[in-house]
mmCIF file of C-alpha atoms and ligand atoms in Angstrom:
data_model
loop_
_atom_site.group_PDB
_atom_site.id
_atom_site.type_symbol
_atom_site.label_atom_id
_atom_site.label_comp_id
_atom_site.label_asym_id
_atom_site.label_seq_id
_atom_site.Cartn_x
_atom_site.Cartn_y
_atom_site.Cartn_z
ATOM 1 C CA MET A 26 8.456 -17.126 -40.510
ATOM 2 C CA ARG A 27 7.670 -13.428 -40.541
ATOM 3 C CA LYS A 28 8.878 -11.376 -43.465
ATOM 4 C CA LYS A 29 11.620 -8.822 -42.744
ATOM 5 C CA TYR A 30 10.946 -5.227 -43.744
ATOM 6 C CA ILE A 31 13.568 -2.609 -44.392
ATOM 7 C CA ILE A 32 11.852 0.707 -44.925
ATOM 8 C CA GLY A 33 13.554 3.960 -45.877
ATOM 9 C CA ASN A 34 11.870 7.105 -44.586
ATOM 10 C CA TRP A 35 13.366 9.969 -46.557
ATOM 11 C CA LYS A 36 11.473 12.671 -44.661
ATOM 12 C CA MET A 37 11.714 16.132 -46.307
ATOM 13 C CA ASN A 38 14.858 15.344 -48.288
ATOM 14 C CA LYS A 39 15.794 15.049 -51.974
ATOM 15 C CA THR A 40 14.551 17.020 -54.940
ATOM 16 C CA ASN A 41 12.974 14.964 -57.685
ATOM 17 C CA SER A 42 16.213 14.761 -59.663
ATOM 18 C CA GLU A 43 18.224 13.760 -56.586
ATOM 19 C CA ALA A 44 15.582 11.166 -55.745
ATOM 20 C CA LYS A 45 15.742 9.770 -59.251
ATOM 21 C CA GLU A 46 19.486 9.123 -58.923
ATOM 22 C CA LEU A 47 19.120 7.367 -55.584
ATOM 23 C CA ILE A 48 16.144 5.216 -56.628
ATOM 24 C CA ALA A 49 18.023 4.196 -59.776
ATOM 25 C CA LEU A 50 20.983 3.156 -57.617
ATOM 26 C CA PHE A 51 18.776 1.134 -55.244
ATOM 27 C CA LYS A 52 17.164 -0.553 -58.223
ATOM 28 C CA GLU A 53 20.476 -1.433 -59.815
ATOM 29 C CA GLU A 54 22.055 -2.723 -56.613
ATOM 30 C CA LEU A 55 19.120 -4.479 -55.009
ATOM 31 C CA SER A 56 16.283 -5.496 -57.243
ATOM 32 C CA GLY A 57 18.002 -8.615 -58.596
ATOM 33 C CA SER A 58 19.053 -9.969 -55.221
ATOM 34 C CA LEU A 59 15.987 -9.674 -52.987
ATOM 35 C CA ASN A 60 14.034 -12.783 -52.001
ATOM 36 C CA GLU A 61 10.522 -13.302 -50.617
ATOM 37 C CA ASN A 62 11.740 -13.205 -46.997
ATOM 38 C CA ILE A 63 12.670 -9.563 -47.234
ATOM 39 C CA GLN A 64 10.649 -6.569 -48.327
ATOM 40 C CA VAL A 65 12.399 -3.309 -49.125
ATOM 41 C CA VAL A 66 10.215 -0.195 -49.165
ATOM 42 C CA VAL A 67 11.232 3.373 -50.000
ATOM 43 C CA CYS A 68 9.220 6.352 -48.814
ATOM 44 C CA PRO A 69 10.350 9.431 -50.737
ATOM 45 C CA PRO A 70 8.498 12.765 -50.484
ATOM 46 C CA TYR A 71 5.164 13.037 -52.333
ATOM 47 C CA THR A 72 6.871 14.978 -55.122
ATOM 48 C CA SER A 73 8.894 11.943 -56.163
ATOM 49 C CA LEU A 74 6.290 9.195 -55.834
ATOM 50 C CA ASP A 75 5.270 9.250 -59.488
ATOM 51 C CA MET A 76 8.855 9.085 -60.708
ATOM 52 C CA ALA A 77 9.719 6.360 -58.177
ATOM 53 C CA ASN A 78 6.680 4.346 -59.221
ATOM 54 C CA SER A 79 7.809 4.350 -62.856
ATOM 55 C CA LEU A 80 11.398 3.470 -61.969
ATOM 56 C CA LEU A 81 10.451 0.696 -59.557
ATOM 57 C CA ASP A 82 7.847 -0.860 -61.822
ATOM 58 C CA ASN A 83 8.505 -4.594 -62.194
ATOM 59 C CA THR A 84 10.981 -4.680 -59.316
ATOM 60 C CA ASN A 85 10.506 -6.144 -55.840
ATOM 61 C CA ILE A 86 11.166 -2.788 -54.150
ATOM 62 C CA LYS A 87 7.900 -1.280 -53.009
ATOM 63 C CA LEU A 88 6.781 2.277 -52.577
ATOM 64 C CA GLY A 89 5.534 3.961 -49.419
ATOM 65 C CA ALA A 90 4.257 7.419 -48.489
ATOM 66 C CA GLN A 91 5.226 9.321 -45.360
ATOM 67 C CA ASN A 92 1.741 10.538 -44.501
ATOM 68 C CA VAL A 93 -1.836 10.693 -45.805
ATOM 69 C CA HIS A 94 -5.142 12.338 -44.976
ATOM 70 C CA TYR A 95 -7.958 10.059 -43.804
ATOM 71 C CA ALA A 96 -10.723 11.664 -45.880
ATOM 72 C CA PRO A 97 -11.364 10.328 -49.399
ATOM 73 C CA ASN A 98 -11.351 13.857 -50.895
ATOM 74 C CA GLY A 99 -12.555 17.348 -50.112
ATOM 75 C CA ALA A 100 -11.600 20.794 -48.879
ATOM 76 C CA TYR A 101 -8.309 19.957 -47.164
ATOM 77 C CA THR A 102 -5.814 22.365 -48.691
ATOM 78 C CA GLY A 103 -2.357 20.875 -48.986
ATOM 79 C CA GLU A 104 -3.388 17.338 -48.097
ATOM 80 C CA ILE A 105 -3.164 14.078 -50.073
ATOM 81 C CA SER A 106 -5.756 11.284 -50.102
ATOM 82 C CA ILE A 107 -5.282 7.527 -50.111
ATOM 83 C CA SER A 108 -6.744 7.130 -53.602
ATOM 84 C CA MET A 109 -4.154 9.643 -54.898
ATOM 85 C CA LEU A 110 -1.398 7.507 -53.370
ATOM 86 C CA LYS A 111 -2.871 4.262 -54.683
ATOM 87 C CA ASP A 112 -2.982 5.742 -58.136
ATOM 88 C CA LEU A 113 0.806 6.231 -57.919
ATOM 89 C CA GLY A 114 1.491 2.629 -56.928
ATOM 90 C CA VAL A 115 1.950 3.334 -53.231
ATOM 91 C CA GLU A 116 1.408 0.204 -51.101
ATOM 92 C CA PHE A 117 2.649 1.351 -47.675
ATOM 93 C CA CYS A 118 2.011 4.469 -45.634
ATOM 94 C CA ILE A 119 3.803 5.659 -42.514
ATOM 95 C CA VAL A 120 1.396 6.844 -39.817
ATOM 96 C CA GLY A 121 2.018 8.570 -36.499
ATOM 97 C CA HIS A 122 5.718 9.237 -36.942
ATOM 98 C CA SER A 123 6.945 11.045 -33.824
ATOM 99 C CA GLU A 124 7.887 14.089 -35.908
ATOM 100 C CA ARG A 125 4.285 14.324 -37.056
ATOM 101 C CA ARG A 126 2.978 13.688 -33.558
ATOM 102 C CA ALA A 127 5.221 16.413 -32.114
ATOM 103 C CA MET A 128 5.162 19.041 -34.877
ATOM 104 C CA PHE A 129 1.869 18.497 -36.680
ATOM 105 C CA VAL A 130 -0.385 17.477 -33.787
ATOM 106 C CA GLU A 131 -0.973 13.966 -35.092
ATOM 107 C CA THR A 132 -2.965 12.592 -32.160
ATOM 108 C CA ASP A 133 -3.730 8.950 -31.373
ATOM 109 C CA LYS A 134 -7.265 9.594 -32.627
ATOM 110 C CA LEU A 135 -5.996 10.925 -35.956
ATOM 111 C CA VAL A 136 -3.550 8.017 -36.242
ATOM 112 C CA ASN A 137 -6.450 5.601 -35.770
ATOM 113 C CA LEU A 138 -8.605 7.307 -38.416
ATOM 114 C CA LYS A 139 -5.720 7.093 -40.878
ATOM 115 C CA VAL A 140 -5.014 3.443 -40.054
ATOM 116 C CA GLN A 141 -8.674 2.565 -40.614
ATOM 117 C CA GLU A 142 -8.792 4.279 -44.002
ATOM 118 C CA ILE A 143 -5.461 2.866 -45.129
ATOM 119 C CA LEU A 144 -6.598 -0.676 -44.321
ATOM 120 C CA LYS A 145 -9.988 -0.120 -45.938
ATOM 121 C CA ASN A 146 -8.102 0.757 -49.115
ATOM 122 C CA LYS A 147 -5.886 -2.341 -48.840
ATOM 123 C CA LEU A 148 -2.638 -0.485 -48.245
ATOM 124 C CA LYS A 149 -0.327 -1.358 -45.363
ATOM 125 C CA PRO A 150 0.029 1.171 -42.548
ATOM 126 C CA VAL A 151 3.436 1.471 -40.893
ATOM 127 C CA ILE A 152 2.334 2.605 -37.447
ATOM 128 C CA CYS A 153 5.045 4.411 -35.487
ATOM 129 C CA VAL A 154 5.065 4.379 -31.703
ATOM 130 C CA GLY A 155 7.688 5.302 -29.146
ATOM 131 C CA GLU A 156 8.399 7.169 -25.956
ATOM 132 C CA THR A 157 10.313 10.382 -25.296
ATOM 133 C CA LEU A 158 13.479 10.414 -23.184
ATOM 134 C CA GLU A 159 11.541 11.927 -20.303
ATOM 135 C CA GLU A 160 8.933 9.172 -20.464
ATOM 136 C CA ARG A 161 11.691 6.548 -20.446
ATOM 137 C CA GLU A 162 13.490 8.161 -17.535
ATOM 138 C CA TYR A 163 10.263 8.327 -15.522
ATOM 139 C CA GLY A 164 9.699 4.614 -16.209
ATOM 140 C CA LYS A 165 6.519 5.317 -18.160
ATOM 141 C CA TYR A 166 7.717 4.024 -21.534
ATOM 142 C CA LYS A 167 5.724 0.815 -21.625
ATOM 143 C CA GLU A 168 2.541 2.550 -20.560
ATOM 144 C CA VAL A 169 2.984 5.228 -23.268
ATOM 145 C CA VAL A 170 3.638 2.712 -26.039
ATOM 146 C CA LYS A 171 0.789 0.453 -24.872
ATOM 147 C CA THR A 172 -1.663 3.346 -25.146
ATOM 148 C CA GLN A 173 -0.347 4.313 -28.588
ATOM 149 C CA ILE A 174 -0.809 0.734 -29.841
ATOM 150 C CA GLU A 175 -4.266 0.301 -28.311
ATOM 151 C CA GLN A 176 -5.465 3.616 -29.742
ATOM 152 C CA ALA A 177 -3.975 3.033 -33.203
ATOM 153 C CA LEU A 178 -5.674 -0.377 -33.460
ATOM 154 C CA LYS A 179 -9.092 0.717 -32.200
ATOM 155 C CA ASN A 180 -11.906 -0.709 -34.379
ATOM 156 C CA ILE A 181 -9.416 -2.746 -36.429
ATOM 157 C CA ASP A 182 -10.430 -6.402 -36.737
ATOM 158 C CA SER A 183 -7.930 -9.196 -36.224
ATOM 159 C CA LEU A 184 -7.533 -9.961 -39.914
ATOM 160 C CA CYS A 185 -6.703 -6.345 -40.761
ATOM 161 C CA ALA A 186 -4.408 -6.088 -37.732
ATOM 162 C CA GLN A 187 -2.220 -8.800 -39.250
ATOM 163 C CA SER A 188 -1.443 -6.632 -42.243
ATOM 164 C CA CYS A 189 -0.249 -3.724 -40.100
ATOM 165 C CA VAL A 190 3.445 -3.053 -39.702
ATOM 166 C CA ILE A 191 4.427 -1.525 -36.355
ATOM 167 C CA ALA A 192 7.605 0.504 -35.942
ATOM 168 C CA TYR A 193 8.954 1.015 -32.442
ATOM 169 C CA GLU A 194 10.877 4.270 -32.634
ATOM 170 C CA PRO A 195 11.992 5.748 -29.325
ATOM 171 C CA VAL A 196 11.926 9.512 -29.872
ATOM 172 C CA TRP A 197 15.301 9.938 -28.178
ATOM 173 C CA ALA A 198 16.930 7.675 -30.770
ATOM 174 C CA ILE A 199 15.566 9.357 -33.899
ATOM 175 C CA GLY A 200 18.158 11.345 -35.808
ATOM 176 C CA THR A 201 20.363 11.558 -32.723
ATOM 177 C CA GLY A 202 22.956 8.919 -33.574
ATOM 178 C CA LYS A 203 22.043 7.346 -30.222
ATOM 179 C CA ASN A 204 20.280 4.089 -31.086
ATOM 180 C CA ALA A 205 18.521 1.918 -28.531
ATOM 181 C CA THR A 206 20.590 -1.095 -27.514
ATOM 182 C CA VAL A 207 19.562 -4.436 -28.968
ATOM 183 C CA GLU A 208 18.243 -5.383 -25.503
ATOM 184 C CA GLN A 209 16.144 -2.208 -25.212
ATOM 185 C CA ALA A 210 14.750 -2.576 -28.737
ATOM 186 C CA GLN A 211 14.010 -6.302 -28.272
ATOM 187 C CA GLU A 212 12.346 -5.652 -24.905
ATOM 188 C CA MET A 213 9.972 -3.129 -26.456
ATOM 189 C CA CYS A 214 9.208 -5.089 -29.631
ATOM 190 C CA GLU A 215 8.439 -8.135 -27.487
ATOM 191 C CA PHE A 216 6.247 -5.958 -25.263
ATOM 192 C CA ILE A 217 4.383 -4.586 -28.304
ATOM 193 C CA ARG A 218 3.755 -8.152 -29.463
ATOM 194 C CA TYR A 219 2.385 -8.934 -26.001
ATOM 195 C CA VAL A 220 0.068 -5.895 -26.134
ATOM 196 C CA ILE A 221 -1.226 -7.031 -29.538
ATOM 197 C CA SER A 222 -1.787 -10.545 -28.157
ATOM 198 C CA GLN A 223 -3.908 -9.023 -25.401
ATOM 199 C CA ILE A 224 -6.049 -7.046 -27.870
ATOM 200 C CA TYR A 225 -6.501 -9.993 -30.255
ATOM 201 C CA GLU A 226 -4.847 -13.324 -29.597
ATOM 202 C CA ILE A 227 -1.350 -14.778 -29.612
ATOM 203 C CA GLN A 228 -1.652 -16.098 -33.181
ATOM 204 C CA VAL A 229 -2.412 -12.589 -34.446
ATOM 205 C CA SER A 230 0.503 -11.071 -32.542
ATOM 206 C CA GLN A 231 2.839 -13.663 -34.050
ATOM 207 C CA LYS A 232 1.909 -12.534 -37.547
ATOM 208 C CA VAL A 233 2.378 -8.784 -37.077
ATOM 209 C CA SER A 234 5.713 -7.405 -38.243
ATOM 210 C CA ILE A 235 7.342 -5.170 -35.644
ATOM 211 C CA LEU A 236 10.300 -3.037 -36.690
ATOM 212 C CA TYR A 237 12.803 -0.919 -34.824
ATOM 213 C CA GLY A 238 13.669 2.624 -35.897
ATOM 214 C CA GLY A 239 16.055 5.249 -34.520
ATOM 215 C CA SER A 240 19.628 5.827 -35.701
ATOM 216 C CA VAL A 241 19.848 2.495 -37.508
ATOM 217 C CA ASN A 242 23.068 2.316 -39.529
ATOM 218 C CA ILE A 243 25.417 -0.198 -41.105
ATOM 219 C CA ASN A 244 27.185 -0.788 -37.788
ATOM 220 C CA ASN A 245 24.155 -1.651 -35.679
ATOM 221 C CA SER A 246 21.525 -2.910 -38.152
ATOM 222 C CA LYS A 247 22.578 -6.543 -38.262
ATOM 223 C CA ASP A 248 22.526 -7.026 -34.483
ATOM 224 C CA ILE A 249 19.257 -5.151 -34.088
ATOM 225 C CA MET A 250 17.515 -7.113 -36.837
ATOM 226 C CA SER A 251 18.699 -10.451 -35.473
ATOM 227 C CA ALA A 252 16.708 -10.057 -32.236
ATOM 228 C CA PRO A 253 13.778 -12.506 -32.123
ATOM 229 C CA ASP A 254 10.949 -9.958 -32.015
ATOM 230 C CA ILE A 255 12.479 -7.383 -34.370
ATOM 231 C CA ASP A 256 11.293 -7.938 -37.918
ATOM 232 C CA GLY A 257 13.268 -5.232 -39.661
ATOM 233 C CA ALA A 258 14.017 -1.537 -39.515
ATOM 234 C CA LEU A 259 12.571 1.865 -40.323
ATOM 235 C CA ILE A 260 15.535 3.936 -41.388
ATOM 236 C CA GLY A 261 15.804 7.711 -41.752
ATOM 237 C CA GLY A 262 19.255 9.250 -42.253
ATOM 238 C CA ALA A 263 20.982 6.108 -43.517
ATOM 239 C CA SER A 264 18.273 5.576 -46.153
ATOM 240 C CA LEU A 265 19.348 8.747 -47.971
ATOM 241 C CA LYS A 266 22.578 7.218 -49.220
ATOM 242 C CA SER A 267 24.179 4.008 -50.447
ATOM 243 C CA GLU A 268 24.474 2.860 -46.809
ATOM 244 C CA PHE A 269 20.841 1.736 -47.206
ATOM 245 C CA ILE A 270 21.975 -0.768 -49.839
ATOM 246 C CA ASP A 271 24.688 -2.075 -47.520
ATOM 247 C CA ILE A 272 22.164 -2.495 -44.699
ATOM 248 C CA VAL A 273 19.786 -4.443 -46.955
ATOM 249 C CA LYS A 274 22.663 -6.609 -48.203
ATOM 250 C CA THR A 275 23.432 -7.762 -44.648
ATOM 251 C CA GLN A 276 19.976 -9.389 -44.645
ATOM 252 C CA ILE A 277 20.110 -11.178 -48.009
HETATM 253 P P1 PGA B 265 16.847 8.008 -38.207
HETATM 254 O O1 PGA B 265 15.264 8.210 -38.416
HETATM 255 O O2 PGA B 265 17.186 6.666 -38.776
HETATM 256 O O3 PGA B 265 17.474 9.150 -38.964
HETATM 257 O O4 PGA B 265 17.090 8.078 -36.742
HETATM 258 C C1 PGA B 265 14.375 7.154 -38.223
HETATM 259 C C2 PGA B 265 12.967 7.604 -38.456
HETATM 260 O O5 PGA B 265 12.647 8.751 -38.123
HETATM 261 O O6 PGA B 265 12.126 6.850 -38.965
#
């Protein structure tokens, strides 16, 4: 059975003191009740990683970053390296989020470089893929997502591929309150698994965790996460409040 992941992507929200309050609440409400079938990950901004690492020490809630640079160090003003993240207890890293693709020119090539470095350093990449509304309306959504997956996994061997987490996040569903239906999300997660089986083999595709993201909330999370090919959720807005706890509790 594949593990379920519930990952909170805080984006550019919460000062360090606000983050401290929320992490403390998550810890109090969740850390005693999680089992090995479910992995909760929080991805606060860089500025709160150190604090979150201390607070979450000795709990089963893990820490993720929202982005990383692929180079080990060097003249990259404003960037953060993987070793800096590792040093703060970070075990997961989101890559290729559509906001980064659209606003910060994160190309498929850049996504692939980051995925390679993250895996080399034994962290887990959370690779985001998804089509725009226009691409869906033109019937190109599968083609777009297939290319994103193939490019992200270039030069990744089958063993490393199994430790990747994929998040299908249709751009039109992110932060809009308009989530994909369970059928749409299942169709795409199943398709992504098929694409992975074509790159590697079926056994590999069965081991990769594929999540859905885009306006996940307490009202839709249970149905979405019960679909056969959906192994959890990447959650933005609802991860900034106690609703995140309620969503996790539906899975325990
Ligand atoms: P949302 O964001 O849950 O606020 O739609 C999801 C994401 O961007 O990962």
